[in-house]
Amino acid sequence: MSNTPTIPYIAGDGIGPEIWQVTEKVVDAAVTAAYQDEKKINWLEVLAGGKAFEETGTWLPEETLAAISEYKIAIKGPLTTPIGEGFRSLNVTLRQDFDLYACVRPVRYFPGVPSPLKEPEKTNMTIFRENTEDVYAGIEFEKDSKEEAELFNFLNKQLNVSKVRFPETTALGIKPISKEGSQRLVRSAVEYAISNKLTRLTLVHKGNIMKFTEGGFKNWGYELLKNDFPQTFTMKEYHDILTQENQAAADAALEEAKAAGKIIVDDVIADNFLQQILLYPEKFQVVATTNLNGDYISDALAAQVGGIGIAPGANINYQTGFAIFESTHGTAPDIAGKGYANPCSLLLSATMMLDYLGWNEASQKIINAIEVALKDYKVTKDFASALKIEALSTSEFGDYLISLL
Ligand code: NAI
């Protein structure tokens, strides 16, 4: 990677430009603080969303896709999702066009941030959500459409499916989940655990009900770990020993694996997982899950540590290197232009991008500054209102971070 990479950015709609401005300034200041003149990012603005539509008549111009194809790494603020028939979410389009199969969401607590939990600091985990399959593949057919009728007919006549409760008024959707898609996602999660010296990986699925799709995700995940990652010990192995030998032998194998520093891999049903993250969040470090589960889980966890204003995200294809880093909230039209927006989600996404570039020193400087600012209750309106204190505006918050750098 060059010391002066060109990185396309999409400022985004609504609060996007406000939080982008702060992010760009803070990142540049952190890179200078860490490397003086040795490294520098050349930012390249590209358009998408409302601004793109106003200026070019299209929501996602070809030039934007070409720039991301050329430079491989991009960062984006929130985008207005066009409403109307036939529009796919721009975010989903970008993830699918670049086959960004891993949606990576680290969730941690920053002291000072208002949280609904008594001990929010116990929540510290990274979610790997599969990003290209599942019901998000967009294979859905409307009630009364010709396609739905044909698909229903096929299911009914060819596959003897008779379980559709109200066949006359049904819409149909299809949930594709593959071995290849599941294994590349689980691989990225376990490799993340290995490189960050973490010792717990949890596969979250709904395989008790959807045995072949969600159950497949779990089974293929375990199979990959068994075949390719001798540094893991799975609870499937534990149960196999339990069945073939006895409890004492299984416990001994588990203890031996822990003593050897192996990554202990478990699986949890998605609904149970949503309970567990509230009751015992400290049990989880790295989580790999399917697309829809991951969507719910990421937002629930974000709420536990202070809400979407502070939850970062990245969409990555670890095989091709393509990556788009993004704020996880929407365009917040209710507060756009008022200086109320919290830029931390985009900023922390930018720190993930810096880490991805290998510029960890700059990333750490930003994280340290955010930690200090939040601990000192120098916060934007979202947190200030909950804490009943005075708020900094979005740009004042950015300037405060820069003063700390
Ligand atoms: P939203 O996330 O924009 O807003 C929900 C609530 O959270 C609002 O009260 C808002 O003021 C607040 N909020 C969000 N981000 C904040 C921040 N950084 N600082 C302080 N408060 C913040 O979700 P909503 O209202 O459902 O969607 C608005 C638009 O955003 C829609 O067009 C939607 O399609 C789009 N959207 C885009 C996303 C993306 O580009 N990744 C993700 C989610 C929604």
Short mmCIF file of N, CA and C and ligand atoms in Angstrom, two decimals, residues 15 76 78-81 91 308-309 326-335 341-342 382, ligand 1:
data_model
loop_
_atom_site.label_atom_id
_atom_site.label_comp_id
_atom_site.label_asym_id
_atom_site.label_seq_id
_atom_site.Cartn_x
_atom_site.Cartn_y
_atom_site.Cartn_z
N ILE A 15 -27.24 14.23 7.39
CA ILE A 15 -26.12 14.64 8.24
C ILE A 15 -24.76 14.23 7.65
N LYS A 76 -17.82 5.83 3.30
CA LYS A 76 -19.06 6.53 2.98
C LYS A 76 -19.89 6.91 4.20
N PRO A 78 -23.97 8.17 5.37
CA PRO A 78 -25.27 7.53 5.10
C PRO A 78 -25.89 8.03 3.80
N LEU A 79 -26.68 7.19 3.18
CA LEU A 79 -27.32 7.55 1.91
C LEU A 79 -28.83 7.42 2.03
N THR A 80 -29.52 8.39 1.42
CA THR A 80 -30.97 8.27 1.32
C THR A 80 -31.29 7.08 0.44
N THR A 81 -32.16 6.21 0.93
CA THR A 81 -32.58 5.09 0.08
C THR A 81 -33.75 5.57 -0.75
N ASN A 91 -26.89 0.82 -0.43
CA ASN A 91 -25.89 0.11 0.38
C ASN A 91 -25.82 -1.36 0.00
N ILE A 308 -26.73 4.05 17.73
CA ILE A 308 -26.15 3.97 16.40
C ILE A 308 -25.22 5.14 16.09
N GLY A 309 -25.29 6.21 16.86
CA GLY A 309 -24.39 7.35 16.58
C GLY A 309 -22.93 7.00 16.76
N GLU A 326 -18.12 2.40 6.58
CA GLU A 326 -19.31 3.27 6.58
C GLU A 326 -19.88 3.50 7.97
N SER A 327 -20.50 4.68 8.10
CA SER A 327 -21.30 4.90 9.32
C SER A 327 -22.47 3.94 9.25
N THR A 328 -22.95 3.50 10.40
CA THR A 328 -24.00 2.47 10.36
C THR A 328 -25.41 3.06 10.48
N HIS A 329 -25.50 4.33 10.88
CA HIS A 329 -26.83 4.95 11.01
C HIS A 329 -27.29 5.49 9.65
N GLY A 330 -28.51 6.03 9.64
CA GLY A 330 -29.04 6.62 8.42
C GLY A 330 -28.73 8.11 8.31
N THR A 331 -29.50 8.79 7.46
CA THR A 331 -29.19 10.19 7.14
C THR A 331 -29.73 11.17 8.18
N ALA A 332 -30.48 10.66 9.16
CA ALA A 332 -31.03 11.47 10.26
C ALA A 332 -31.59 12.80 9.76
N PRO A 333 -32.59 12.76 8.86
CA PRO A 333 -33.10 14.02 8.30
C PRO A 333 -33.64 14.97 9.37
N ASP A 334 -34.08 14.41 10.52
CA ASP A 334 -34.64 15.26 11.58
C ASP A 334 -33.62 16.21 12.19
N ILE A 335 -32.33 15.90 12.08
CA ILE A 335 -31.33 16.79 12.71
C ILE A 335 -30.31 17.33 11.69
N ALA A 341 -25.37 16.30 14.94
CA ALA A 341 -25.00 14.91 14.61
C ALA A 341 -23.72 14.48 15.32
N ASN A 342 -23.72 13.24 15.72
CA ASN A 342 -22.55 12.63 16.34
C ASN A 342 -21.69 12.01 15.23
N ASP A 382 -26.83 14.18 21.03
CA ASP A 382 -27.50 12.90 21.32
C ASP A 382 -27.14 12.41 22.72
P1 NAI B 1 -31.58 7.18 11.02
O1 NAI B 1 -30.46 6.35 11.47
O2 NAI B 1 -31.26 8.20 9.98
O3 NAI B 1 -32.22 7.95 12.26
C1 NAI B 1 -32.79 7.30 13.39
C2 NAI B 1 -32.68 8.23 14.61
O4 NAI B 1 -31.32 8.26 15.06
C3 NAI B 1 -33.06 9.67 14.32
O5 NAI B 1 -33.71 10.22 15.45
C4 NAI B 1 -31.73 10.36 14.12
O6 NAI B 1 -31.74 11.72 14.44
C5 NAI B 1 -30.81 9.58 15.06
N1 NAI B 1 -29.42 9.54 14.55
C6 NAI B 1 -28.95 8.79 13.53
N2 NAI B 1 -27.66 9.02 13.34
C7 NAI B 1 -27.27 9.91 14.27
C8 NAI B 1 -26.03 10.54 14.58
N3 NAI B 1 -24.91 10.28 13.90
N4 NAI B 1 -26.00 11.43 15.59
C9 NAI B 1 -27.11 11.69 16.31
N5 NAI B 1 -28.31 11.13 16.06
C10 NAI B 1 -28.40 10.24 15.05
O7 NAI B 1 -32.72 6.20 10.49
P2 NAI B 1 -34.06 6.52 9.66
O8 NAI B 1 -34.66 7.79 10.15
O9 NAI B 1 -34.82 5.28 9.72
O10 NAI B 1 -33.59 6.69 8.14
C11 NAI B 1 -33.40 7.96 7.50
C12 NAI B 1 -32.85 7.71 6.07
O11 NAI B 1 -31.57 7.08 6.15
C13 NAI B 1 -33.72 6.80 5.19
O12 NAI B 1 -33.68 7.31 3.87
C14 NAI B 1 -33.00 5.47 5.25
O13 NAI B 1 -33.27 4.70 4.11
C15 NAI B 1 -31.56 5.92 5.30
N6 NAI B 1 -30.65 4.93 5.91
C16 NAI B 1 -29.42 4.83 5.34
C17 NAI B 1 -28.48 3.97 5.90
C18 NAI B 1 -27.12 3.93 5.28
O14 NAI B 1 -26.84 4.66 4.35
N7 NAI B 1 -26.22 3.08 5.77
C19 NAI B 1 -28.78 3.14 7.07
C20 NAI B 1 -30.10 3.37 7.62
C21 NAI B 1 -31.00 4.23 7.05
#
